[in-house]
Amino acid sequence: INVAYERCNKKPYSQDKDKRKGPRYFDCSGLVWFCFKHGAGIEIGNSTHDQPDHIQGLIEQRKQYRKSGKGWWVEKIPASTPVRNLRRGDIVYNKHHHVVIYLGKNKEFAARDYGIPSGPGKFSMSVRTHIFRFHFPDGSGTIKQGVTLTNKEFNERKKQENLIKLSDKTTCTGYCSCAQCCGKSNGI
């Protein structure tokens, strides 16, 4: 969610295949992709057509982490879940191939349409088709939804995935809170 506010807020809408995934323009799926790729290093697929299937695959791939509590995992929430039971950070899809990040308190973060900059707004997904909830460890081995990885866990995962170099601040996502990198401490 921090990546959404810090790097995707108030950006113009575009469905152009070369622009829609940021960082200057977004469509709805490009914005969600950007936030998860740059905020957590997680690849969730490129469009509202393939993201639900891709995330469903992640559920299967990451199920051992759900049991062990030693890494992030994702679950599918029933589409009929009442809004009051959605959680901050849930990814919500509707039948019109639109996707948003739920912010809580009946608010969403989304790229909506041409002429409307991306950003927070009233939750608009009354007919939902897919809801996914990502969970991250809090460092003690206990899984808590939406909690930042510890510095060590985050940096180790990033090193393994070759997504950042600790000495290169330009590629850091700002979620490691280490002196070698950016000094920030943010949640997803």
PDB file of C-alpha atoms in Angstrom:
ATOM      1  CA  ILE A   1       0.000   0.000   0.000  1.00  0.00           C
ATOM      2  CA  ASN A   2       2.899   2.332   0.693  1.00  0.00           C
ATOM      3  CA  VAL A   3       4.205   1.806  -2.846  1.00  0.00           C
ATOM      4  CA  ALA A   4       0.753   2.728  -4.154  1.00  0.00           C
ATOM      5  CA  TYR A   5       0.765   6.024  -2.261  1.00  0.00           C
ATOM      6  CA  GLU A   6       4.445   6.841  -2.787  1.00  0.00           C
ATOM      7  CA  ARG A   7       4.924   5.836  -6.431  1.00  0.00           C
ATOM      8  CA  CYS A   8       1.516   5.378  -8.080  1.00  0.00           C
ATOM      9  CA  ASN A   9      -0.657   8.143  -6.625  1.00  0.00           C
ATOM     10  CA  LYS A  10      -2.104  10.773  -8.978  1.00  0.00           C
ATOM     11  CA  LYS A  11      -0.729   9.152 -12.134  1.00  0.00           C
ATOM     12  CA  PRO A  12      -2.614   9.324 -15.441  1.00  0.00           C
ATOM     13  CA  TYR A  13      -4.534   6.311 -16.720  1.00  0.00           C
ATOM     14  CA  SER A  14      -3.357   4.435 -19.814  1.00  0.00           C
ATOM     15  CA  GLN A  15      -4.090   1.067 -21.379  1.00  0.00           C
ATOM     16  CA  ASP A  16      -1.152   1.390 -23.769  1.00  0.00           C
ATOM     17  CA  LYS A  17       0.752  -1.905 -23.477  1.00  0.00           C
ATOM     18  CA  ASP A  18       4.072  -0.071 -23.151  1.00  0.00           C
ATOM     19  CA  LYS A  19       2.870   2.358 -20.473  1.00  0.00           C
ATOM     20  CA  ARG A  20       0.154   0.703 -18.382  1.00  0.00           C
ATOM     21  CA  LYS A  21       2.508  -0.870 -15.815  1.00  0.00           C
ATOM     22  CA  GLY A  22       4.099   2.384 -14.652  1.00  0.00           C
ATOM     23  CA  PRO A  23       5.912   4.232 -13.438  1.00  0.00           C
ATOM     24  CA  ARG A  24       4.344   7.255 -15.197  1.00  0.00           C
ATOM     25  CA  TYR A  25       0.990   5.768 -16.302  1.00  0.00           C
ATOM     26  CA  PHE A  26      -1.166   2.923 -15.025  1.00  0.00           C
ATOM     27  CA  ASP A  27      -4.234   0.896 -15.785  1.00  0.00           C
ATOM     28  CA  CYS A  28      -5.836  -1.041 -12.926  1.00  0.00           C
ATOM     29  CA  SER A  29      -3.905  -4.305 -13.316  1.00  0.00           C
ATOM     30  CA  GLY A  30      -0.651  -2.493 -14.066  1.00  0.00           C
ATOM     31  CA  LEU A  31      -0.969  -0.530 -10.831  1.00  0.00           C
ATOM     32  CA  VAL A  32      -1.581  -3.678  -8.748  1.00  0.00           C
ATOM     33  CA  TRP A  33       1.273  -5.477 -10.543  1.00  0.00           C
ATOM     34  CA  PHE A  34       3.619  -2.520  -9.903  1.00  0.00           C
ATOM     35  CA  CYS A  35       2.749  -2.348  -6.194  1.00  0.00           C
ATOM     36  CA  PHE A  36       3.369  -6.040  -5.573  1.00  0.00           C
ATOM     37  CA  LYS A  37       6.454  -6.273  -7.788  1.00  0.00           C
ATOM     38  CA  HIS A  38       8.134  -3.177  -6.358  1.00  0.00           C
ATOM     39  CA  GLY A  39       6.725  -3.369  -2.830  1.00  0.00           C
ATOM     40  CA  ALA A  40       7.230  -7.050  -2.071  1.00  0.00           C
ATOM     41  CA  GLY A  41       9.101  -8.548  -5.036  1.00  0.00           C
ATOM     42  CA  ILE A  42       6.097 -10.705  -5.906  1.00  0.00           C
ATOM     43  CA  GLU A  43       5.127 -11.359  -9.545  1.00  0.00           C
ATOM     44  CA  ILE A  44       1.323 -11.596  -9.795  1.00  0.00           C
ATOM     45  CA  GLY A  45       0.731 -11.576 -13.563  1.00  0.00           C
ATOM     46  CA  ASN A  46       0.200  -8.819 -16.095  1.00  0.00           C
ATOM     47  CA  SER A  47      -3.513  -8.273 -16.626  1.00  0.00           C
ATOM     48  CA  THR A  48      -6.896  -8.736 -14.987  1.00  0.00           C
ATOM     49  CA  HIS A  49      -7.333 -11.729 -17.305  1.00  0.00           C
ATOM     50  CA  ASP A  50      -4.238 -13.612 -16.107  1.00  0.00           C
ATOM     51  CA  GLN A  51      -3.625 -12.253 -12.580  1.00  0.00           C
ATOM     52  CA  PRO A  52      -6.278 -14.396 -10.826  1.00  0.00           C
ATOM     53  CA  ASP A  53      -4.892 -17.582 -12.428  1.00  0.00           C
ATOM     54  CA  HIS A  54      -1.308 -16.550 -11.663  1.00  0.00           C
ATOM     55  CA  ILE A  55      -2.149 -15.783  -8.027  1.00  0.00           C
ATOM     56  CA  GLN A  56      -4.039 -19.080  -7.783  1.00  0.00           C
ATOM     57  CA  GLY A  57      -0.783 -20.739  -8.853  1.00  0.00           C
ATOM     58  CA  LEU A  58       1.074 -18.855  -6.113  1.00  0.00           C
ATOM     59  CA  ILE A  59      -1.359 -20.273  -3.557  1.00  0.00           C
ATOM     60  CA  GLU A  60      -0.257 -23.781  -4.520  1.00  0.00           C
ATOM     61  CA  GLN A  61       3.447 -22.871  -4.764  1.00  0.00           C
ATOM     62  CA  ARG A  62       3.502 -21.129  -1.381  1.00  0.00           C
ATOM     63  CA  LYS A  63       1.320 -23.517   0.654  1.00  0.00           C
ATOM     64  CA  GLN A  64       4.312 -24.907   2.582  1.00  0.00           C
ATOM     65  CA  TYR A  65       4.964 -21.392   3.903  1.00  0.00           C
ATOM     66  CA  ARG A  66       1.402 -21.157   5.149  1.00  0.00           C
ATOM     67  CA  LYS A  67       1.984 -24.289   7.221  1.00  0.00           C
ATOM     68  CA  SER A  68       5.499 -23.420   8.419  1.00  0.00           C
ATOM     69  CA  GLY A  69       5.010 -19.698   9.052  1.00  0.00           C
ATOM     70  CA  LYS A  70       8.462 -18.970   7.630  1.00  0.00           C
ATOM     71  CA  GLY A  71       7.603 -17.010   4.488  1.00  0.00           C
ATOM     72  CA  TRP A  72       4.847 -15.103   2.745  1.00  0.00           C
ATOM     73  CA  TRP A  73       1.778 -16.863   1.436  1.00  0.00           C
ATOM     74  CA  VAL A  74      -1.517 -16.005  -0.211  1.00  0.00           C
ATOM     75  CA  GLU A  75      -5.069 -17.259   0.106  1.00  0.00           C
ATOM     76  CA  LYS A  76      -8.221 -16.883  -1.953  1.00  0.00           C
ATOM     77  CA  ILE A  77     -11.115 -15.349  -0.045  1.00  0.00           C
ATOM     78  CA  PRO A  78     -14.708 -16.153  -1.113  1.00  0.00           C
ATOM     79  CA  ALA A  79     -16.007 -13.528  -3.557  1.00  0.00           C
ATOM     80  CA  SER A  80     -19.178 -13.301  -1.463  1.00  0.00           C
ATOM     81  CA  THR A  81     -17.199 -12.037   1.554  1.00  0.00           C
ATOM     82  CA  PRO A  82     -18.937  -8.950   2.977  1.00  0.00           C
ATOM     83  CA  VAL A  83     -17.010  -5.683   2.646  1.00  0.00           C
ATOM     84  CA  ARG A  84     -16.788  -5.463   6.457  1.00  0.00           C
ATOM     85  CA  ASN A  85     -14.621  -8.619   6.387  1.00  0.00           C
ATOM     86  CA  LEU A  86     -12.170  -7.396   3.753  1.00  0.00           C
ATOM     87  CA  ARG A  87      -8.738  -6.402   5.024  1.00  0.00           C
ATOM     88  CA  ARG A  88      -6.318  -3.675   4.121  1.00  0.00           C
ATOM     89  CA  GLY A  89      -4.187  -4.953   1.238  1.00  0.00           C
ATOM     90  CA  ASP A  90      -6.693  -7.428  -0.200  1.00  0.00           C
ATOM     91  CA  ILE A  91      -6.676  -7.551  -4.006  1.00  0.00           C
ATOM     92  CA  VAL A  92     -10.250  -7.454  -5.316  1.00  0.00           C
ATOM     93  CA  TYR A  93     -11.394  -8.242  -8.895  1.00  0.00           C
ATOM     94  CA  ASN A  94     -14.847  -7.766 -10.417  1.00  0.00           C
ATOM     95  CA  LYS A  95     -16.708  -9.219 -13.397  1.00  0.00           C
ATOM     96  CA  HIS A  96     -15.837  -6.175 -15.532  1.00  0.00           C
ATOM     97  CA  HIS A  97     -12.125  -7.063 -15.426  1.00  0.00           C
ATOM     98  CA  HIS A  98     -11.272  -4.338 -12.939  1.00  0.00           C
ATOM     99  CA  VAL A  99      -8.959  -4.759  -9.945  1.00  0.00           C
ATOM    100  CA  VAL A 100      -8.276  -2.617  -6.874  1.00  0.00           C
ATOM    101  CA  ILE A 101      -6.286  -2.791  -3.652  1.00  0.00           C
ATOM    102  CA  TYR A 102      -8.618  -2.569  -0.667  1.00  0.00           C
ATOM    103  CA  LEU A 103      -7.493   0.075   1.850  1.00  0.00           C
ATOM    104  CA  GLY A 104     -10.008  -0.603   4.622  1.00  0.00           C
ATOM    105  CA  LYS A 105     -12.883   1.558   5.825  1.00  0.00           C
ATOM    106  CA  ASN A 106     -14.728   1.137   2.504  1.00  0.00           C
ATOM    107  CA  LYS A 107     -11.850   2.687   0.501  1.00  0.00           C
ATOM    108  CA  GLU A 108      -9.764   1.388  -2.415  1.00  0.00           C
ATOM    109  CA  PHE A 109      -6.598   2.357  -4.278  1.00  0.00           C
ATOM    110  CA  ALA A 110      -7.045   2.068  -8.036  1.00  0.00           C
ATOM    111  CA  ALA A 111      -6.373   3.309 -11.539  1.00  0.00           C
ATOM    112  CA  ARG A 112      -9.903   3.942 -12.763  1.00  0.00           C
ATOM    113  CA  ASP A 113     -10.210   5.504 -16.211  1.00  0.00           C
ATOM    114  CA  TYR A 114      -8.919   8.146 -18.602  1.00  0.00           C
ATOM    115  CA  GLY A 115      -9.049  11.614 -17.068  1.00  0.00           C
ATOM    116  CA  ILE A 116      -9.138  10.242 -13.518  1.00  0.00           C
ATOM    117  CA  PRO A 117      -5.726  10.038 -11.800  1.00  0.00           C
ATOM    118  CA  SER A 118      -4.878   6.896  -9.856  1.00  0.00           C
ATOM    119  CA  GLY A 119      -5.317   7.023  -6.117  1.00  0.00           C
ATOM    120  CA  PRO A 120      -7.568   6.315  -3.174  1.00  0.00           C
ATOM    121  CA  GLY A 121     -11.339   6.471  -3.473  1.00  0.00           C
ATOM    122  CA  LYS A 122     -14.590   4.949  -2.293  1.00  0.00           C
ATOM    123  CA  PHE A 123     -14.686   1.154  -2.628  1.00  0.00           C
ATOM    124  CA  SER A 124     -16.610   0.439  -5.832  1.00  0.00           C
ATOM    125  CA  MET A 125     -16.504  -3.327  -6.202  1.00  0.00           C
ATOM    126  CA  SER A 126     -20.052  -4.439  -5.417  1.00  0.00           C
ATOM    127  CA  VAL A 127     -19.943  -7.538  -7.672  1.00  0.00           C
ATOM    128  CA  ARG A 128     -16.671  -9.277  -6.836  1.00  0.00           C
ATOM    129  CA  THR A 129     -15.293 -12.328  -8.658  1.00  0.00           C
ATOM    130  CA  HIS A 130     -11.944 -12.897  -6.905  1.00  0.00           C
ATOM    131  CA  ILE A 131     -10.409 -11.725  -3.636  1.00  0.00           C
ATOM    132  CA  PHE A 132      -6.842 -12.574  -2.666  1.00  0.00           C
ATOM    133  CA  ARG A 133      -5.171 -11.913   0.671  1.00  0.00           C
ATOM    134  CA  PHE A 134      -1.394 -11.928   1.030  1.00  0.00           C
ATOM    135  CA  HIS A 135       0.185 -12.736   4.414  1.00  0.00           C
ATOM    136  CA  PHE A 136       3.685 -11.829   5.538  1.00  0.00           C
ATOM    137  CA  PRO A 137       5.624 -13.038   8.597  1.00  0.00           C
ATOM    138  CA  ASP A 138       6.290 -10.565  11.374  1.00  0.00           C
ATOM    139  CA  GLY A 139       9.742 -11.927  12.162  1.00  0.00           C
ATOM    140  CA  SER A 140       8.727 -14.154  15.075  1.00  0.00           C
ATOM    141  CA  GLY A 141       7.515 -16.905  12.758  1.00  0.00           C
ATOM    142  CA  THR A 142       3.889 -15.933  13.344  1.00  0.00           C
ATOM    143  CA  ILE A 143       2.002 -15.019  10.202  1.00  0.00           C
ATOM    144  CA  LYS A 144       0.092 -11.766  10.426  1.00  0.00           C
ATOM    145  CA  GLN A 145      -1.645 -10.221   7.433  1.00  0.00           C
ATOM    146  CA  GLY A 146      -0.006  -7.077   6.082  1.00  0.00           C
ATOM    147  CA  VAL A 147       2.997  -6.970   8.444  1.00  0.00           C
ATOM    148  CA  THR A 148       6.394  -6.024   7.031  1.00  0.00           C
ATOM    149  CA  LEU A 149       9.077  -8.677   6.774  1.00  0.00           C
ATOM    150  CA  THR A 150      12.010  -8.285   9.160  1.00  0.00           C
ATOM    151  CA  ASN A 151      15.097  -6.601   7.711  1.00  0.00           C
ATOM    152  CA  LYS A 152      16.968  -9.881   7.494  1.00  0.00           C
ATOM    153  CA  GLU A 153      14.091 -11.781   5.844  1.00  0.00           C
ATOM    154  CA  PHE A 154      13.403  -9.037   3.344  1.00  0.00           C
ATOM    155  CA  ASN A 155      17.037  -8.547   2.339  1.00  0.00           C
ATOM    156  CA  GLU A 156      17.652 -12.293   2.097  1.00  0.00           C
ATOM    157  CA  ARG A 157      14.635 -12.754  -0.169  1.00  0.00           C
ATOM    158  CA  LYS A 158      15.672  -9.809  -2.328  1.00  0.00           C
ATOM    159  CA  LYS A 159      19.226 -11.126  -2.644  1.00  0.00           C
ATOM    160  CA  GLN A 160      17.924 -14.566  -3.622  1.00  0.00           C
ATOM    161  CA  GLU A 161      15.623 -13.105  -6.241  1.00  0.00           C
ATOM    162  CA  ASN A 162      18.295 -10.685  -7.536  1.00  0.00           C
ATOM    163  CA  LEU A 163      15.836  -7.801  -7.322  1.00  0.00           C
ATOM    164  CA  ILE A 164      18.012  -5.329  -5.452  1.00  0.00           C
ATOM    165  CA  LYS A 165      21.611  -4.731  -4.587  1.00  0.00           C
ATOM    166  CA  LEU A 166      22.039  -3.250  -1.135  1.00  0.00           C
ATOM    167  CA  SER A 167      24.572  -0.759  -2.442  1.00  0.00           C
ATOM    168  CA  ASP A 168      22.279   0.487  -5.221  1.00  0.00           C
ATOM    169  CA  LYS A 169      19.687   2.855  -3.727  1.00  0.00           C
ATOM    170  CA  THR A 170      18.035   3.442  -7.090  1.00  0.00           C
ATOM    171  CA  THR A 171      16.665  -0.095  -7.209  1.00  0.00           C
ATOM    172  CA  CYS A 172      15.755  -0.405  -3.550  1.00  0.00           C
ATOM    173  CA  THR A 173      12.048  -0.657  -2.868  1.00  0.00           C
ATOM    174  CA  GLY A 174      12.383   1.055   0.520  1.00  0.00           C
ATOM    175  CA  TYR A 175      11.145  -1.819   2.643  1.00  0.00           C
ATOM    176  CA  CYS A 176      14.303  -3.102   4.259  1.00  0.00           C
ATOM    177  CA  SER A 177      14.929  -0.407   6.896  1.00  0.00           C
ATOM    178  CA  CYS A 178      18.660  -1.076   6.885  1.00  0.00           C
ATOM    179  CA  ALA A 179      21.446   1.476   6.998  1.00  0.00           C
ATOM    180  CA  GLN A 180      23.038  -0.061   3.881  1.00  0.00           C
ATOM    181  CA  CYS A 181      20.005   0.683   1.813  1.00  0.00           C
ATOM    182  CA  CYS A 182      17.490   3.436   2.361  1.00  0.00           C
ATOM    183  CA  GLY A 183      16.824   3.644   6.086  1.00  0.00           C
ATOM    184  CA  LYS A 184      13.051   3.422   5.607  1.00  0.00           C
ATOM    185  CA  SER A 185      10.716   1.064   7.411  1.00  0.00           C
ATOM    186  CA  ASN A 186       7.382   0.607   5.671  1.00  0.00           C
ATOM    187  CA  GLY A 187       4.587  -1.939   5.524  1.00  0.00           C
ATOM    188  CA  ILE A 188       3.127  -3.445   2.411  1.00  0.00           C
TER     189      ILE A 188
END
